[in-house]
């Protein structure tokens, strides 16, 4: 495992992190609480030290599980949580989005409740969860600074939808010198991640990128194949069938990344992301201990060569030679799409 620092915050993260959404809900398969705790601890045994949760995941369950699993290892780990949804006063309707609440008062209240569930006096990273750009005003920014001054938070981040809103939001995070920016980013879905890498470079900013959905909802780890039947509760089933059908063809075009067995496709997908210095950590969706064993080992596989990376980018620009719709053309932003006009950007889904 390799490690990186978020911006100039001094907060260190493992290059492969643990996305704790998976242990807070049943959207990625059923497991007992004991199984979930054991899974988190197994990740730590495999040198994963960055654990990324959120208050809305299982309406607090994920935070409680993370807190229980890491209670005896607090000094060894970096913990991140997210706030921004009022699940306390609103029921969850399937996979629908809950009402957001991002005010200075709520920021303080939500953090205190999260710390109570985690059983911790601070978190290394706090991220605003899918916050719209117009919700993060000077008063909210001041509240975030207050949390740092109080020692409850070390670094600040902004987690993007992106189908809920991302372009104006991510640009604002970089402009306001947030330490971390989390977004969907993978070899098949390079927007918006590549945009933010370009922006960070152009502005010589210190913001680090945290890449989620690195395996493009099961395509790049080959856990969703033509024979796979996704259950109704599986979060990946929201993607159109055309997405997977074109994706399977794309996978065949990048087999060279496996290097005759030196990397699995799932490991290669992570190494493609880590090729970019701005990417501090990747948070794949671990469903089993076998996933942890494989993907936590990705940084130990050969890094992508310049030639391999350039070959992937050439394929991406040509849509991997596929000339038909993948069903993912629709993309909206929290500001009604105005920030996307004339950009020519393609879609990226949750």
CSV table of C-alpha atoms in Angstrom, one decimal:
chain,number,residue,atom,x,y,z
A,1,UNK,CA,0.0,0.0,0.0
A,2,UNK,CA,1.1,3.6,-0.7
A,3,UNK,CA,-0.1,6.7,1.1
A,4,UNK,CA,-0.8,10.3,0.1
A,5,UNK,CA,-1.6,13.6,1.8
A,6,UNK,CA,-4.9,15.5,1.2
A,7,UNK,CA,-3.9,19.0,-0.1
A,8,UNK,CA,-1.7,20.7,2.4
A,9,UNK,CA,-3.8,19.6,5.4
A,10,UNK,CA,-1.2,17.0,6.6
A,11,UNK,CA,-4.0,14.3,6.6
A,12,UNK,CA,-2.7,11.1,5.2
A,13,UNK,CA,-4.8,8.6,3.3
A,14,UNK,CA,-4.1,5.1,1.9
A,15,UNK,CA,-4.2,5.2,-1.9
A,16,UNK,CA,-7.0,2.6,-1.7
A,17,UNK,CA,-9.7,3.5,0.9
A,18,UNK,CA,-12.8,1.9,2.3
A,19,UNK,CA,-16.1,3.3,1.1
A,20,UNK,CA,-18.3,2.6,4.0
A,21,UNK,CA,-21.6,3.1,2.2
A,22,UNK,CA,-21.4,-0.6,1.6
A,23,UNK,CA,-21.7,-1.5,5.3
A,24,UNK,CA,-24.4,1.0,6.1
A,25,UNK,CA,-27.1,-0.1,3.7
A,26,UNK,CA,-28.3,-3.3,2.0
A,27,UNK,CA,-27.9,-1.7,-1.5
A,28,UNK,CA,-24.7,-3.7,-2.0
A,29,UNK,CA,-25.9,-7.0,-0.6
A,30,UNK,CA,-27.0,-8.2,2.8
A,31,UNK,CA,-24.6,-8.8,5.7
A,32,UNK,CA,-24.8,-9.0,9.4
A,33,UNK,CA,-23.4,-6.3,11.7
A,34,UNK,CA,-20.8,-8.8,12.8
A,35,UNK,CA,-19.9,-9.4,9.1
A,36,UNK,CA,-19.6,-5.7,8.4
A,37,UNK,CA,-17.3,-5.1,11.4
A,38,UNK,CA,-15.1,-8.0,10.4
A,39,UNK,CA,-15.0,-6.7,6.8
A,40,UNK,CA,-13.8,-3.2,8.0
A,41,UNK,CA,-11.1,-4.8,10.2
A,42,UNK,CA,-10.0,-7.1,7.4
A,43,UNK,CA,-9.4,-4.0,5.3
A,44,UNK,CA,-7.2,-2.5,8.0
A,45,UNK,CA,-5.2,-5.8,8.1
A,46,UNK,CA,-4.6,-5.3,4.4
A,47,UNK,CA,-3.1,-1.8,5.1
A,48,UNK,CA,-6.2,0.2,4.1
A,49,UNK,CA,-6.2,3.1,6.6
A,50,UNK,CA,-8.6,5.5,5.0
A,51,UNK,CA,-12.3,4.9,5.9
A,52,UNK,CA,-14.9,7.1,4.3
A,53,UNK,CA,-18.4,7.0,5.7
A,54,UNK,CA,-21.4,9.4,5.9
A,55,UNK,CA,-24.1,10.2,8.4
A,56,UNK,CA,-26.9,9.4,5.9
A,57,UNK,CA,-25.5,5.9,5.1
A,58,UNK,CA,-28.0,3.6,6.8
A,59,UNK,CA,-29.2,6.7,8.7
A,60,UNK,CA,-26.2,6.5,11.0
A,61,UNK,CA,-25.6,2.7,10.9
A,62,UNK,CA,-22.5,3.0,8.8
A,63,UNK,CA,-20.9,5.5,11.2
A,64,UNK,CA,-21.7,3.2,14.2
A,65,UNK,CA,-20.2,0.2,12.4
A,66,UNK,CA,-17.0,2.1,11.5
A,67,UNK,CA,-16.7,3.4,15.1
A,68,UNK,CA,-17.1,0.0,16.6
A,69,UNK,CA,-14.7,-1.7,14.1
A,70,UNK,CA,-12.0,0.9,14.5
A,71,UNK,CA,-12.4,1.7,18.2
A,72,UNK,CA,-9.1,-0.1,19.2
A,73,UNK,CA,-7.2,1.3,16.2
A,74,UNK,CA,-8.1,5.0,16.3
A,75,UNK,CA,-4.5,6.2,16.1
A,76,UNK,CA,-3.8,4.0,13.0
A,77,UNK,CA,-6.6,5.3,10.7
A,78,UNK,CA,-7.9,8.3,8.9
A,79,UNK,CA,-11.7,8.6,9.2
A,80,UNK,CA,-13.9,10.7,6.9
A,81,UNK,CA,-17.6,11.4,7.3
A,82,UNK,CA,-20.1,13.5,5.3
A,83,UNK,CA,-23.0,15.7,6.3
A,84,UNK,CA,-25.7,17.6,4.5
A,85,UNK,CA,-28.9,15.5,4.5
A,86,UNK,CA,-31.7,15.7,7.1
A,87,UNK,CA,-32.6,12.1,7.5
A,88,UNK,CA,-33.6,12.7,11.1
A,89,UNK,CA,-36.9,14.2,10.1
A,90,UNK,CA,-37.5,12.5,6.7
A,91,UNK,CA,-38.0,8.8,5.8
A,92,UNK,CA,-35.9,7.2,3.1
A,93,UNK,CA,-38.0,6.4,-0.1
A,94,UNK,CA,-36.1,3.7,-1.9
A,95,UNK,CA,-33.0,5.1,-3.5
A,96,UNK,CA,-34.5,8.6,-3.7
A,97,UNK,CA,-32.6,11.6,-2.5
A,98,UNK,CA,-33.5,12.9,0.9
A,99,UNK,CA,-33.9,16.7,1.6
A,100,UNK,CA,-30.7,18.5,2.1
A,101,UNK,CA,-29.9,20.8,5.0
A,102,UNK,CA,-26.7,22.8,4.9
A,103,UNK,CA,-26.7,25.8,7.3
A,104,UNK,CA,-24.1,26.9,9.8
A,105,UNK,CA,-26.2,25.6,12.7
A,106,UNK,CA,-26.8,22.3,11.0
A,107,UNK,CA,-23.2,21.8,10.2
A,108,UNK,CA,-22.3,22.0,13.9
A,109,UNK,CA,-25.3,19.8,14.9
A,110,UNK,CA,-24.7,17.2,12.3
A,111,UNK,CA,-21.0,16.9,13.1
A,112,UNK,CA,-21.7,16.5,16.8
A,113,UNK,CA,-24.2,13.7,16.1
A,114,UNK,CA,-21.8,12.0,13.8
A,115,UNK,CA,-18.9,12.1,16.3
A,116,UNK,CA,-21.3,10.6,18.9
A,117,UNK,CA,-22.2,7.7,16.6
A,118,UNK,CA,-18.5,7.1,15.7
A,119,UNK,CA,-17.5,7.3,19.3
A,120,UNK,CA,-14.7,9.8,18.4
A,121,UNK,CA,-13.8,13.3,19.4
A,122,UNK,CA,-12.8,14.3,15.9
A,123,UNK,CA,-12.6,13.1,12.3
A,124,UNK,CA,-9.7,13.7,10.0
A,125,UNK,CA,-11.9,14.7,7.0
A,126,UNK,CA,-15.4,16.2,6.9
A,127,UNK,CA,-17.1,16.4,3.5
A,128,UNK,CA,-20.2,18.3,2.5
A,129,UNK,CA,-22.5,15.7,0.9
A,130,UNK,CA,-23.8,16.6,-2.5
A,131,UNK,CA,-24.2,20.2,-1.5
A,132,UNK,CA,-25.4,22.6,-4.2
A,133,UNK,CA,-23.1,25.5,-4.9
A,134,UNK,CA,-25.6,28.1,-3.8
A,135,UNK,CA,-25.9,26.4,-0.4
A,136,UNK,CA,-22.3,26.8,0.6
A,137,UNK,CA,-22.1,30.5,1.4
A,138,UNK,CA,-19.7,32.5,3.5
A,139,UNK,CA,-21.5,31.6,6.7
A,140,UNK,CA,-21.2,27.8,6.0
A,141,UNK,CA,-17.5,28.2,5.1
A,142,UNK,CA,-17.1,30.1,8.4
A,143,UNK,CA,-18.8,27.2,10.3
A,144,UNK,CA,-16.4,24.7,8.7
A,145,UNK,CA,-13.4,26.9,9.8
A,146,UNK,CA,-14.9,26.9,13.3
A,147,UNK,CA,-15.0,23.1,13.4
A,148,UNK,CA,-11.3,23.1,12.5
A,149,UNK,CA,-10.5,25.6,15.2
A,150,UNK,CA,-12.4,23.4,17.7
A,151,UNK,CA,-10.3,20.4,16.8
A,152,UNK,CA,-13.4,18.4,15.6
A,153,UNK,CA,-12.2,18.3,12.0
A,154,UNK,CA,-8.7,18.4,10.4
A,155,UNK,CA,-9.5,18.7,6.7
A,156,UNK,CA,-12.5,19.8,4.7
A,157,UNK,CA,-13.9,18.2,1.5
A,158,UNK,CA,-16.8,18.4,-0.9
A,159,UNK,CA,-18.4,15.1,-2.1
A,160,UNK,CA,-20.1,15.6,-5.5
A,161,UNK,CA,-23.2,13.8,-7.0
A,162,UNK,CA,-22.4,14.2,-9.9
A,163,UNK,CA,-26.0,13.7,-11.3
A,164,UNK,CA,-27.1,15.8,-8.4
A,165,UNK,CA,-24.7,18.6,-9.3
A,166,UNK,CA,-21.0,18.7,-9.8
A,167,UNK,CA,-19.4,21.3,-12.2
A,168,UNK,CA,-20.1,24.5,-10.3
A,169,UNK,CA,-19.7,22.7,-7.0
A,170,UNK,CA,-16.3,21.2,-7.7
A,171,UNK,CA,-15.0,24.4,-9.2
A,172,UNK,CA,-16.1,26.2,-6.0
A,173,UNK,CA,-14.4,23.6,-3.9
A,174,UNK,CA,-11.1,24.2,-5.7
A,175,UNK,CA,-11.5,28.0,-5.6
A,176,UNK,CA,-12.3,27.9,-1.9
A,177,UNK,CA,-9.2,25.8,-1.2
A,178,UNK,CA,-11.0,22.7,0.0
A,179,UNK,CA,-8.5,19.9,0.9
A,180,UNK,CA,-10.4,17.2,-0.9
A,181,UNK,CA,-12.9,16.8,-3.7
A,182,UNK,CA,-14.7,13.5,-4.1
A,183,UNK,CA,-16.3,12.5,-7.4
A,184,UNK,CA,-17.2,9.6,-9.7
A,185,UNK,CA,-14.1,9.0,-11.7
A,186,UNK,CA,-13.0,6.0,-13.7
A,187,UNK,CA,-11.5,4.9,-17.0
A,188,UNK,CA,-14.9,4.8,-18.7
A,189,UNK,CA,-16.3,7.9,-16.9
A,190,UNK,CA,-13.6,10.5,-17.1
A,191,UNK,CA,-15.9,13.4,-16.7
A,192,UNK,CA,-16.0,15.2,-14.2
A,193,UNK,CA,-12.7,13.8,-12.7
A,194,UNK,CA,-10.5,14.9,-15.6
A,195,UNK,CA,-12.1,18.4,-15.6
A,196,UNK,CA,-11.1,18.9,-11.9
A,197,UNK,CA,-7.6,17.6,-12.4
A,198,UNK,CA,-7.2,20.1,-15.2
A,199,UNK,CA,-8.6,22.8,-13.0
A,200,UNK,CA,-6.4,22.0,-10.1
A,201,UNK,CA,-3.3,22.1,-12.4
A,202,UNK,CA,-4.4,25.4,-14.1
A,203,UNK,CA,-4.9,27.1,-10.7
A,204,UNK,CA,-1.9,25.4,-9.1
A,205,UNK,CA,-4.3,24.4,-6.3
A,206,UNK,CA,-3.7,22.1,-3.4
A,207,UNK,CA,-7.1,20.3,-3.6
A,208,UNK,CA,-6.8,16.5,-3.8
A,209,UNK,CA,-9.2,14.2,-5.7
A,210,UNK,CA,-10.9,11.2,-4.1
A,211,UNK,CA,-12.2,8.9,-6.8
A,212,UNK,CA,-15.3,6.9,-6.2
A,213,UNK,CA,-17.0,4.3,-8.5
A,214,UNK,CA,-13.5,3.4,-9.8
A,215,UNK,CA,-14.8,0.2,-11.4
A,216,UNK,CA,-17.7,1.8,-13.3
A,217,UNK,CA,-20.5,0.0,-11.4
A,218,UNK,CA,-19.0,-3.5,-11.9
A,219,UNK,CA,-17.7,-3.3,-15.4
A,220,UNK,CA,-14.0,-2.7,-14.7
A,221,UNK,CA,-13.8,-5.3,-12.0
A,222,UNK,CA,-15.8,-7.7,-14.2
A,223,UNK,CA,-18.3,-8.4,-11.5
A,224,UNK,CA,-21.2,-7.5,-13.9
A,225,UNK,CA,-21.0,-9.6,-17.0
A,226,UNK,CA,-23.5,-10.6,-19.6
A,227,UNK,CA,-24.6,-13.5,-17.4
A,228,UNK,CA,-25.2,-11.3,-14.3
A,229,UNK,CA,-28.7,-10.6,-13.1
A,230,UNK,CA,-28.9,-7.6,-10.8
A,231,UNK,CA,-31.5,-7.8,-8.1
A,232,UNK,CA,-34.0,-5.0,-7.5
A,233,UNK,CA,-32.1,-3.9,-4.3
A,234,UNK,CA,-28.7,-3.7,-6.1
A,235,UNK,CA,-27.8,-0.1,-6.5
A,236,UNK,CA,-26.2,-0.8,-9.8
A,237,UNK,CA,-29.4,-1.9,-11.4
A,238,UNK,CA,-30.4,1.8,-11.9
A,239,UNK,CA,-28.0,1.9,-14.9
A,240,UNK,CA,-29.6,1.3,-18.3
A,241,UNK,CA,-28.9,-2.1,-20.0
A,242,UNK,CA,-27.2,-0.2,-22.9
A,243,UNK,CA,-24.5,1.0,-20.4
A,244,UNK,CA,-23.5,-2.5,-19.6
A,245,UNK,CA,-23.8,-3.8,-23.2
A,246,UNK,CA,-21.4,-1.2,-24.5
A,247,UNK,CA,-19.2,-1.5,-21.4
A,248,UNK,CA,-18.5,-5.2,-22.0
A,249,UNK,CA,-17.2,-4.3,-25.5
A,250,UNK,CA,-15.0,-1.6,-24.1
A,251,UNK,CA,-13.4,-4.0,-21.5
A,252,UNK,CA,-12.2,-6.2,-24.4
A,253,UNK,CA,-10.4,-3.2,-25.9
A,254,UNK,CA,-8.3,-2.6,-22.7
A,255,UNK,CA,-7.2,-6.2,-22.0
A,256,UNK,CA,-3.6,-5.0,-22.6
A,257,UNK,CA,-3.8,-3.4,-19.1
A,258,UNK,CA,-3.7,-6.8,-17.5
A,259,UNK,CA,-0.1,-7.2,-18.7
A,260,UNK,CA,-0.3,-11.0,-19.1
A,261,UNK,CA,-1.5,-11.5,-15.5
A,262,UNK,CA,0.6,-8.9,-13.7
A,263,UNK,CA,-2.6,-7.0,-12.9
A,264,UNK,CA,-6.2,-7.9,-12.8
A,265,UNK,CA,-8.6,-5.7,-14.6
A,266,UNK,CA,-9.9,-4.4,-11.3
A,267,UNK,CA,-6.3,-3.5,-10.2
A,268,UNK,CA,-5.5,-1.9,-13.5
A,269,UNK,CA,-8.6,0.4,-13.2
A,270,UNK,CA,-7.2,1.6,-9.9
A,271,UNK,CA,-3.7,2.1,-11.3
A,272,UNK,CA,-5.2,4.1,-14.1
A,273,UNK,CA,-6.6,6.6,-11.6
A,274,UNK,CA,-3.4,6.7,-9.5
A,275,UNK,CA,-1.4,7.6,-12.6
A,276,UNK,CA,-2.7,11.1,-11.8
A,277,UNK,CA,-0.8,12.7,-8.9
A,278,UNK,CA,-3.9,14.7,-8.0
A,279,UNK,CA,-5.7,11.5,-7.1
A,280,UNK,CA,-4.9,10.9,-3.4
A,281,UNK,CA,-7.2,7.9,-2.8
A,282,UNK,CA,-9.6,5.6,-4.6
A,283,UNK,CA,-12.7,4.2,-2.8
A,284,UNK,CA,-13.9,1.0,-4.5
A,285,UNK,CA,-17.1,-0.8,-3.4
A,286,UNK,CA,-15.8,-3.7,-1.4
A,287,UNK,CA,-18.5,-6.4,-1.2
A,288,UNK,CA,-16.3,-9.3,0.1
A,289,UNK,CA,-12.9,-9.9,1.7
A,290,UNK,CA,-11.7,-11.2,-1.6
A,291,UNK,CA,-12.4,-7.8,-3.1
A,292,UNK,CA,-10.4,-6.2,-0.4
A,293,UNK,CA,-7.5,-8.6,-0.9
A,294,UNK,CA,-7.4,-7.9,-4.7
A,295,UNK,CA,-8.0,-4.1,-4.8
A,296,UNK,CA,-5.9,-3.2,-1.7
A,297,UNK,CA,-3.1,-4.9,-3.5
A,298,UNK,CA,-3.5,-2.6,-6.6
A,299,UNK,CA,-0.8,-0.1,-5.6
A,300,UNK,CA,1.7,-3.0,-5.4
A,301,UNK,CA,1.1,-3.9,-9.0
A,302,UNK,CA,3.1,-2.3,-11.8
A,303,UNK,CA,2.0,1.4,-12.3
A,304,UNK,CA,0.7,2.3,-15.7
A,305,UNK,CA,3.4,3.3,-18.2
A,306,UNK,CA,3.0,6.5,-20.1
A,307,UNK,CA,2.4,4.4,-23.2
A,308,UNK,CA,-0.4,2.5,-21.6
A,309,UNK,CA,-2.0,5.6,-20.3
A,310,UNK,CA,-1.8,7.4,-23.6
A,311,UNK,CA,-3.3,4.3,-25.4
A,312,UNK,CA,-6.3,4.3,-23.0
A,313,UNK,CA,-6.8,8.0,-23.6
A,314,UNK,CA,-6.8,7.5,-27.4
A,315,UNK,CA,-9.4,4.8,-27.0
A,316,UNK,CA,-11.5,6.9,-24.8
A,317,UNK,CA,-11.5,9.9,-27.2
A,318,UNK,CA,-12.7,7.5,-29.9
A,319,UNK,CA,-15.4,6.0,-27.5
A,320,UNK,CA,-13.4,2.7,-27.8
A,321,UNK,CA,-14.6,2.3,-31.4
A,322,UNK,CA,-18.3,2.0,-30.4
A,323,UNK,CA,-20.8,4.1,-32.4
A,324,UNK,CA,-24.1,3.8,-30.6
A,325,UNK,CA,-25.8,5.2,-27.5
A,326,UNK,CA,-24.9,3.8,-24.1
A,327,UNK,CA,-28.1,5.2,-22.5
A,328,UNK,CA,-26.2,7.7,-20.3
A,329,UNK,CA,-26.5,10.9,-22.3
A,330,UNK,CA,-28.7,12.7,-19.8
A,331,UNK,CA,-26.8,14.7,-17.2
A,332,UNK,CA,-28.1,17.5,-15.1
A,333,UNK,CA,-26.5,19.9,-12.7
A,334,UNK,CA,-27.8,21.6,-9.5
A,335,UNK,CA,-27.9,24.9,-11.3
A,336,UNK,CA,-30.2,23.6,-14.0
A,337,UNK,CA,-27.5,22.7,-16.4
A,338,UNK,CA,-26.4,26.3,-17.1
A,339,UNK,CA,-22.9,25.5,-15.9
A,340,UNK,CA,-22.6,22.7,-18.5
A,341,UNK,CA,-23.7,24.7,-21.6
A,342,UNK,CA,-21.1,24.8,-24.3
A,343,UNK,CA,-18.7,22.6,-22.5
A,344,UNK,CA,-19.3,19.5,-24.6
A,345,UNK,CA,-18.9,17.4,-21.5
A,346,UNK,CA,-20.2,13.8,-21.4
A,347,UNK,CA,-22.2,12.2,-18.7
A,348,UNK,CA,-21.1,10.5,-15.6
A,349,UNK,CA,-23.5,8.6,-13.4
A,350,UNK,CA,-23.7,7.6,-9.7
